[in-house]
Amino acid sequence: MTDIAHPSSPDRRLAWTGYAAFGWAVAYGGFGLATALTGTAIFYRAAHPLPVGLNWAAVTAAALVAVTTLAVARPRGPRLPRRVVLAALIGLCALVGVAAFGLLMDAITFVFGQTVDSWTGAANRALAGLGVVLLAATALSYRSSTSGVCPRCGAVHTSSTVWNRPEPTPAPRRVRASAYVGAAAFLPYAVMKTTWALGGTFAGITGEEMVATHERNGASELWLTLDRWGIDPTALLAALGVFLLLGLVRPWGQVFPRWTLVLRGRRVPRWLPLTPALIGAATLAPYGVAGVVYATLGTAGVITVSRGDFSTVGDALLVTWFGLGAFAAYGLALALAAWSYWRRTRPTCVG
């Protein structure tokens, strides 16, 4: 175990996170107000802007966050019930999280294309993502400060001078099993995408036709170069995602393994795997689950499914099942693995 100096008191931590979230609310509210007054859309569905009137929803949410977090950081007058404040913070966190949806897709598009569908929309999602982090930190700090528990380990104790990081342990068996299922769900998707990248045919679409579709959709030169090398960028990202998922449930995800050379043997900072895991789970899980519902209704004939670039509706549904089915299984497994990792690596205090 590693002994580290104990952090600041719960009250000081609450004040810091509360003021930080308040400052974010002021900035985000100003951003929403400026875009609303200039008629610039900040919410998009795919690449299509939604009505500018929705910008006022961002301004309203920012105002609610500002009032709530300032009241938490500088409590005056009669205190509201603890459960009410916690529910408000969690609800605001979820509300702002809706605005951040798609942040992962922006990051992927930027890495491979050096651009995004809308810089204003991407800025909105990035700001909202930061707000989710600050609101979550404020909620955790408030919970610790008002319940008498330690903000680090969640236990109740009278004094503490150091905190220990627990020894690396694997996730419980059920969490590991879900991780393996989530990883295996990407196999059909990776095979499908690699088949196209190697020039083969799947669901009635040849590799050449898929490259032409990428070019028509404005894919970057990097994306097209990887395609020509027989490497599909999304299949590569799927492999990295599987690596992240397995690292969350195995001990080597808590200590850098030998092949990392200079870093080997050192403890992995908790934020390093948890940050992409939480962003990925918050994006892929709802996106994939919604896609599975859509594919299920389409397969049952309840709704009409567009065939898009495919020859038949059946081909379109097959690709939908392979893609969005993988996102759903992986996203849910990633959320469970991240929760387990957070609990298993949470420091414990001793005094």
Short mmCIF file of C-alpha atoms in Angstrom, two decimals:
data_model
loop_
_atom_site.label_atom_id
_atom_site.label_comp_id
_atom_site.label_asym_id
_atom_site.label_seq_id
_atom_site.Cartn_x
_atom_site.Cartn_y
_atom_site.Cartn_z
CA MET A 1 0.00 0.00 0.00
CA THR A 2 1.06 3.61 -0.59
CA ASP A 3 0.79 6.17 2.20
CA ILE A 4 -0.12 9.68 1.04
CA ALA A 5 -0.86 12.85 2.95
CA HIS A 6 -4.53 13.30 3.73
CA PRO A 7 -6.40 15.92 1.66
CA SER A 8 -8.16 19.03 2.91
CA SER A 9 -11.23 18.89 5.14
CA PRO A 10 -14.66 18.06 3.70
CA ASP A 11 -15.90 21.65 4.22
CA ARG A 12 -12.96 23.17 2.35
CA ARG A 13 -13.36 20.62 -0.41
CA LEU A 14 -17.08 21.47 -0.68
CA ALA A 15 -16.35 25.19 -0.90
CA TRP A 16 -13.76 24.65 -3.64
CA THR A 17 -15.95 22.39 -5.77
CA GLY A 18 -19.02 24.57 -5.19
CA TYR A 19 -17.28 27.75 -6.31
CA ALA A 20 -15.72 25.96 -9.29
CA ALA A 21 -19.15 24.71 -10.39
CA PHE A 22 -20.58 28.21 -9.85
CA GLY A 23 -17.85 29.71 -12.04
CA TRP A 24 -18.60 27.15 -14.72
CA ALA A 25 -22.31 28.01 -14.57
CA VAL A 26 -21.55 31.70 -15.14
CA ALA A 27 -19.33 30.87 -18.13
CA TYR A 28 -21.77 28.37 -19.62
CA GLY A 29 -24.71 30.70 -19.10
CA GLY A 30 -22.79 33.47 -20.86
CA PHE A 31 -22.00 31.12 -23.73
CA GLY A 32 -25.64 30.10 -24.09
CA LEU A 33 -26.84 33.71 -23.88
CA ALA A 34 -24.36 34.94 -26.49
CA THR A 35 -25.27 32.19 -28.95
CA ALA A 36 -28.99 32.69 -28.38
CA LEU A 37 -28.77 36.42 -29.05
CA THR A 38 -26.67 35.91 -32.19
CA GLY A 39 -28.91 33.14 -33.51
CA THR A 40 -26.19 30.46 -33.41
CA ALA A 41 -27.39 26.92 -32.74
CA ILE A 42 -25.47 24.93 -30.13
CA PHE A 43 -27.58 21.76 -30.16
CA TYR A 44 -27.39 19.37 -33.09
CA ARG A 45 -28.95 16.11 -34.20
CA ALA A 46 -26.25 14.43 -36.27
CA ALA A 47 -24.98 17.29 -38.46
CA HIS A 48 -28.30 19.18 -38.47
CA PRO A 49 -28.76 22.20 -36.15
CA LEU A 50 -31.76 22.21 -33.83
CA PRO A 51 -33.84 25.37 -33.19
CA VAL A 52 -31.87 28.22 -31.61
CA GLY A 53 -34.63 28.54 -29.03
CA LEU A 54 -33.15 25.50 -27.29
CA ASN A 55 -30.15 27.66 -26.39
CA TRP A 56 -32.31 29.25 -23.71
CA ALA A 57 -32.58 25.83 -22.07
CA ALA A 58 -28.80 25.95 -21.60
CA VAL A 59 -29.08 29.43 -20.08
CA THR A 60 -31.82 28.24 -17.72
CA ALA A 61 -29.84 25.16 -16.68
CA ALA A 62 -26.77 27.33 -16.03
CA ALA A 63 -28.83 29.69 -13.87
CA LEU A 64 -30.17 26.78 -11.80
CA VAL A 65 -26.65 25.42 -11.36
CA ALA A 66 -25.36 28.85 -10.30
CA VAL A 67 -28.05 29.31 -7.64
CA THR A 68 -27.67 25.76 -6.29
CA THR A 69 -23.88 25.62 -6.17
CA LEU A 70 -23.54 29.09 -4.64
CA ALA A 71 -25.99 28.09 -1.92
CA VAL A 72 -23.96 24.95 -1.29
CA ALA A 73 -20.60 26.74 -1.21
CA ARG A 74 -21.87 29.63 0.99
CA PRO A 75 -24.82 28.35 3.02
CA ARG A 76 -26.85 31.17 4.58
CA GLY A 77 -30.18 31.17 6.34
CA PRO A 78 -32.20 28.00 6.89
CA ARG A 79 -30.67 24.88 5.39
CA LEU A 80 -32.67 22.77 2.99
CA PRO A 81 -33.02 19.05 3.73
CA ARG A 82 -29.87 17.17 2.74
CA ARG A 83 -31.76 14.81 0.43
CA VAL A 84 -33.33 17.73 -1.44
CA VAL A 85 -29.95 19.36 -2.11
CA LEU A 86 -28.38 16.07 -3.18
CA ALA A 87 -31.31 15.33 -5.47
CA ALA A 88 -30.99 18.80 -7.01
CA LEU A 89 -27.26 18.40 -7.64
CA ILE A 90 -27.68 14.93 -9.13
CA GLY A 91 -30.61 16.07 -11.26
CA LEU A 92 -28.67 19.06 -12.58
CA CYS A 93 -25.71 16.79 -13.30
CA ALA A 94 -27.95 14.53 -15.39
CA LEU A 95 -29.55 17.52 -17.15
CA VAL A 96 -26.17 18.99 -18.13
CA GLY A 97 -25.07 15.50 -19.15
CA VAL A 98 -27.74 15.51 -21.87
CA ALA A 99 -26.05 18.56 -23.39
CA ALA A 100 -22.69 16.77 -23.28
CA PHE A 101 -23.97 13.74 -25.20
CA GLY A 102 -21.85 13.14 -28.29
CA LEU A 103 -18.60 14.45 -26.81
CA LEU A 104 -16.88 11.12 -27.47
CA MET A 105 -17.97 11.20 -31.11
CA ASP A 106 -16.53 14.71 -31.42
CA ALA A 107 -13.20 13.49 -30.05
CA ILE A 108 -13.11 10.54 -32.47
CA THR A 109 -14.05 12.73 -35.44
CA PHE A 110 -11.39 15.27 -34.53
CA VAL A 111 -8.63 12.67 -34.09
CA PHE A 112 -9.23 11.09 -37.49
CA GLY A 113 -10.59 14.08 -39.40
CA GLN A 114 -9.01 17.13 -37.70
CA THR A 115 -12.45 18.70 -37.75
CA VAL A 116 -15.96 18.28 -36.29
CA ASP A 117 -19.46 18.68 -37.72
CA SER A 118 -19.91 21.96 -35.82
CA TRP A 119 -17.31 23.76 -33.72
CA THR A 120 -20.04 25.58 -31.82
CA GLY A 121 -21.84 22.33 -31.07
CA ALA A 122 -18.57 20.68 -30.05
CA ALA A 123 -17.74 23.62 -27.76
CA ASN A 124 -21.17 23.28 -26.16
CA ARG A 125 -20.64 19.55 -25.53
CA ALA A 126 -17.14 20.11 -24.16
CA LEU A 127 -18.36 22.82 -21.77
CA ALA A 128 -21.26 20.63 -20.68
CA GLY A 129 -18.87 17.72 -20.08
CA LEU A 130 -16.78 19.92 -17.79
CA GLY A 131 -19.94 20.94 -15.98
CA VAL A 132 -20.88 17.31 -15.38
CA VAL A 133 -17.50 16.69 -13.75
CA LEU A 134 -17.75 19.75 -11.50
CA LEU A 135 -21.34 19.04 -10.49
CA ALA A 136 -20.50 15.41 -9.69
CA ALA A 137 -17.55 16.57 -7.58
CA THR A 138 -19.79 19.07 -5.78
CA ALA A 139 -22.41 16.41 -5.07
CA LEU A 140 -19.79 14.03 -3.65
CA SER A 141 -18.25 16.80 -1.55
CA TYR A 142 -21.66 17.85 -0.24
CA ARG A 143 -22.50 14.27 0.66
CA SER A 144 -19.21 13.91 2.55
CA SER A 145 -19.46 17.27 4.32
CA THR A 146 -23.05 16.80 5.52
CA SER A 147 -22.81 13.15 6.54
CA GLY A 148 -19.51 13.23 8.40
CA VAL A 149 -17.86 10.72 6.08
CA CYS A 150 -14.34 11.06 4.73
CA PRO A 151 -14.32 12.58 1.22
CA ARG A 152 -11.65 10.10 0.16
CA CYS A 153 -12.68 6.72 1.50
CA GLY A 154 -16.35 7.24 2.37
CA ALA A 155 -15.87 5.93 5.93
CA VAL A 156 -16.69 7.70 9.18
CA HIS A 157 -13.71 8.41 11.46
CA THR A 158 -12.70 11.17 13.83
CA SER A 159 -9.21 11.90 12.55
CA SER A 160 -6.94 10.80 9.78
CA THR A 161 -3.42 11.76 8.75
CA VAL A 162 -2.73 9.53 5.76
CA TRP A 163 -4.64 7.46 3.23
CA ASN A 164 -3.67 4.19 1.62
CA ARG A 165 -4.28 2.92 -1.86
CA PRO A 166 -5.47 -0.68 -1.70
CA GLU A 167 -3.52 -3.48 -3.33
CA PRO A 168 -4.47 -4.27 -6.95
CA THR A 169 -7.30 -6.78 -7.16
CA PRO A 170 -9.42 -8.15 -10.00
CA ALA A 171 -13.08 -7.22 -10.29
CA PRO A 172 -15.72 -9.61 -8.91
CA ARG A 173 -16.50 -12.59 -11.11
CA ARG A 174 -19.79 -11.23 -12.41
CA VAL A 175 -18.18 -7.91 -13.39
CA ARG A 176 -15.39 -9.76 -15.19
CA ALA A 177 -17.94 -11.92 -16.99
CA SER A 178 -19.86 -8.85 -18.19
CA ALA A 179 -16.58 -7.31 -19.38
CA TYR A 180 -15.77 -10.39 -21.43
CA VAL A 181 -19.25 -10.32 -22.95
CA GLY A 182 -18.85 -6.63 -23.77
CA ALA A 183 -15.47 -7.28 -25.37
CA ALA A 184 -16.78 -10.25 -27.38
CA ALA A 185 -19.69 -8.12 -28.65
CA PHE A 186 -17.21 -6.10 -30.70
CA LEU A 187 -15.95 -9.16 -32.61
CA PRO A 188 -18.73 -9.22 -35.27
CA TYR A 189 -18.39 -5.43 -35.64
CA ALA A 190 -14.60 -5.62 -36.05
CA VAL A 191 -14.89 -8.48 -38.57
CA MET A 192 -17.46 -6.50 -40.58
CA LYS A 193 -15.40 -3.32 -40.68
CA THR A 194 -12.12 -5.16 -41.39
CA THR A 195 -13.78 -7.06 -44.24
CA TRP A 196 -14.61 -3.75 -45.91
CA ALA A 197 -11.15 -2.34 -45.16
CA LEU A 198 -9.52 -5.35 -46.86
CA GLY A 199 -11.69 -4.89 -49.93
CA GLY A 200 -14.21 -7.63 -49.22
CA THR A 201 -18.00 -7.55 -49.42
CA PHE A 202 -20.42 -7.55 -46.50
CA ALA A 203 -24.17 -6.89 -46.46
CA GLY A 204 -24.06 -6.26 -50.20
CA ILE A 205 -21.48 -3.47 -49.94
CA THR A 206 -17.96 -3.86 -51.32
CA GLY A 207 -14.84 -2.36 -49.81
CA GLU A 208 -14.51 0.05 -52.74
CA GLU A 209 -18.07 1.25 -52.28
CA MET A 210 -17.44 1.82 -48.58
CA VAL A 211 -14.31 3.88 -49.33
CA ALA A 212 -16.35 5.91 -51.84
CA THR A 213 -18.96 6.51 -49.12
CA HIS A 214 -16.24 7.72 -46.74
CA GLU A 215 -14.92 10.11 -49.38
CA ARG A 216 -18.42 11.39 -50.10
CA ASN A 217 -18.96 12.01 -46.38
CA GLY A 218 -15.76 14.08 -46.17
CA ALA A 219 -13.43 11.58 -44.45
CA SER A 220 -9.95 12.91 -43.73
CA GLU A 221 -6.82 11.83 -45.57
CA LEU A 222 -5.70 9.96 -42.44
CA TRP A 223 -8.93 7.95 -42.41
CA LEU A 224 -8.65 7.14 -46.13
CA THR A 225 -4.97 6.22 -45.77
CA LEU A 226 -5.77 3.73 -43.03
CA ASP A 227 -8.53 2.35 -45.25
CA ARG A 228 -6.02 1.83 -48.06
CA TRP A 229 -3.72 0.00 -45.64
CA GLY A 230 -6.56 -2.37 -44.73
CA ILE A 231 -7.09 -0.82 -41.30
CA ASP A 232 -10.52 0.46 -40.40
CA PRO A 233 -10.18 3.33 -37.85
CA THR A 234 -13.34 2.34 -35.97
CA ALA A 235 -12.12 -1.26 -35.66
CA LEU A 236 -8.87 0.12 -34.25
CA LEU A 237 -10.84 2.20 -31.73
CA ALA A 238 -12.86 -0.89 -30.82
CA ALA A 239 -9.60 -2.71 -30.01
CA LEU A 240 -8.50 0.19 -27.79
CA GLY A 241 -11.91 0.14 -26.12
CA VAL A 242 -11.58 -3.56 -25.36
CA PHE A 243 -8.11 -2.90 -23.91
CA LEU A 244 -9.60 -0.24 -21.62
CA LEU A 245 -12.47 -2.52 -20.56
CA LEU A 246 -10.17 -5.43 -19.67
CA GLY A 247 -7.81 -3.11 -17.80
CA LEU A 248 -10.67 -1.97 -15.59
CA VAL A 249 -11.38 -5.50 -14.38
CA ARG A 250 -7.83 -6.92 -14.15
CA PRO A 251 -5.05 -5.98 -11.68
CA TRP A 252 -2.75 -4.74 -14.49
CA GLY A 253 -5.18 -1.84 -14.91
CA GLN A 254 -4.07 -0.55 -11.50
CA VAL A 255 -0.30 -0.98 -11.86
CA PHE A 256 1.58 -0.25 -15.09
CA PRO A 257 2.72 -3.62 -16.55
CA ARG A 258 6.30 -4.47 -17.50
CA TRP A 259 5.92 -3.59 -21.18
CA THR A 260 5.34 0.08 -20.29
CA LEU A 261 9.11 0.31 -19.62
CA VAL A 262 9.74 3.49 -17.60
CA LEU A 263 6.29 3.39 -15.97
CA ARG A 264 6.30 -0.30 -15.06
CA GLY A 265 5.50 -1.04 -11.45
CA ARG A 266 4.02 2.40 -10.76
CA ARG A 267 0.42 2.84 -9.72
CA VAL A 268 -1.98 3.94 -12.47
CA PRO A 269 -3.68 7.27 -11.56
CA ARG A 270 -7.35 6.55 -11.01
CA TRP A 271 -8.47 9.30 -13.37
CA LEU A 272 -6.47 7.87 -16.29
CA PRO A 273 -8.77 4.88 -17.03
CA LEU A 274 -11.89 6.29 -15.34
CA THR A 275 -12.12 9.44 -17.48
CA PRO A 276 -12.39 7.70 -20.88
CA ALA A 277 -14.44 4.90 -19.31
CA LEU A 278 -17.10 7.26 -17.95
CA ILE A 279 -17.23 9.33 -21.14
CA GLY A 280 -17.45 6.17 -23.24
CA ALA A 281 -20.13 4.58 -21.09
CA ALA A 282 -22.23 7.76 -20.98
CA THR A 283 -22.11 7.98 -24.79
CA LEU A 284 -22.13 4.41 -26.07
CA ALA A 285 -24.58 2.83 -23.61
CA PRO A 286 -27.60 5.08 -24.33
CA TYR A 287 -26.69 5.35 -28.02
CA GLY A 288 -26.38 1.58 -28.35
CA VAL A 289 -29.50 0.75 -26.31
CA ALA A 290 -31.58 3.19 -28.38
CA GLY A 291 -30.15 1.60 -31.51
CA VAL A 292 -31.03 -1.90 -30.33
CA VAL A 293 -34.61 -0.79 -29.64
CA TYR A 294 -34.75 0.71 -33.13
CA ALA A 295 -33.34 -2.47 -34.70
CA THR A 296 -35.75 -4.65 -32.71
CA LEU A 297 -38.77 -2.64 -33.81
CA GLY A 298 -37.51 -2.64 -37.38
CA THR A 299 -36.88 -6.38 -37.40
CA ALA A 300 -40.38 -6.98 -36.01
CA GLY A 301 -41.88 -4.76 -38.71
CA VAL A 302 -43.30 -2.29 -36.22
CA ILE A 303 -41.45 0.63 -37.83
CA THR A 304 -40.09 1.25 -41.31
CA VAL A 305 -36.30 1.13 -41.53
CA SER A 306 -34.45 3.11 -44.17
CA ARG A 307 -32.04 1.02 -46.22
CA GLY A 308 -29.66 3.97 -46.68
CA ASP A 309 -26.66 2.99 -48.82
CA PHE A 310 -27.57 -0.72 -48.67
CA SER A 311 -29.39 -2.78 -51.28
CA THR A 312 -32.07 -4.10 -48.93
CA VAL A 313 -33.59 -3.27 -45.57
CA GLY A 314 -32.33 -6.64 -44.30
CA ASP A 315 -28.74 -5.63 -45.03
CA ALA A 316 -29.24 -2.31 -43.25
CA LEU A 317 -30.68 -4.10 -40.20
CA LEU A 318 -27.81 -6.60 -40.15
CA VAL A 319 -25.24 -3.81 -40.03
CA THR A 320 -27.30 -2.00 -37.39
CA TRP A 321 -27.36 -5.10 -35.18
CA PHE A 322 -23.60 -5.61 -35.58
CA GLY A 323 -22.80 -1.97 -34.85
CA LEU A 324 -25.29 -0.67 -32.32
CA GLY A 325 -25.64 -4.06 -30.65
CA ALA A 326 -21.90 -3.95 -29.95
CA PHE A 327 -22.15 -0.39 -28.62
CA ALA A 328 -24.98 -1.36 -26.26
CA ALA A 329 -23.26 -4.44 -24.82
CA TYR A 330 -19.89 -2.71 -24.57
CA GLY A 331 -21.27 0.54 -23.11
CA LEU A 332 -23.20 -1.24 -20.35
CA ALA A 333 -20.22 -3.47 -19.53
CA LEU A 334 -17.95 -0.42 -19.47
CA ALA A 335 -20.25 1.38 -17.01
CA LEU A 336 -20.27 -1.63 -14.68
CA ALA A 337 -16.49 -2.10 -14.94
CA ALA A 338 -15.85 1.60 -14.24
CA TRP A 339 -18.08 1.50 -11.15
CA SER A 340 -16.22 -1.60 -9.89
CA TYR A 341 -12.82 -0.02 -10.61
CA TRP A 342 -13.80 3.13 -8.74
CA ARG A 343 -14.83 1.13 -5.67
CA ARG A 344 -11.83 -1.21 -5.71
CA THR A 345 -9.26 1.59 -6.06
CA ARG A 346 -10.84 4.02 -3.60
CA PRO A 347 -8.22 4.97 -0.98
CA THR A 348 -8.80 4.04 2.66
CA CYS A 349 -7.82 6.34 5.51
CA VAL A 350 -5.84 5.41 8.59
CA GLY A 351 -5.01 7.54 11.55
#
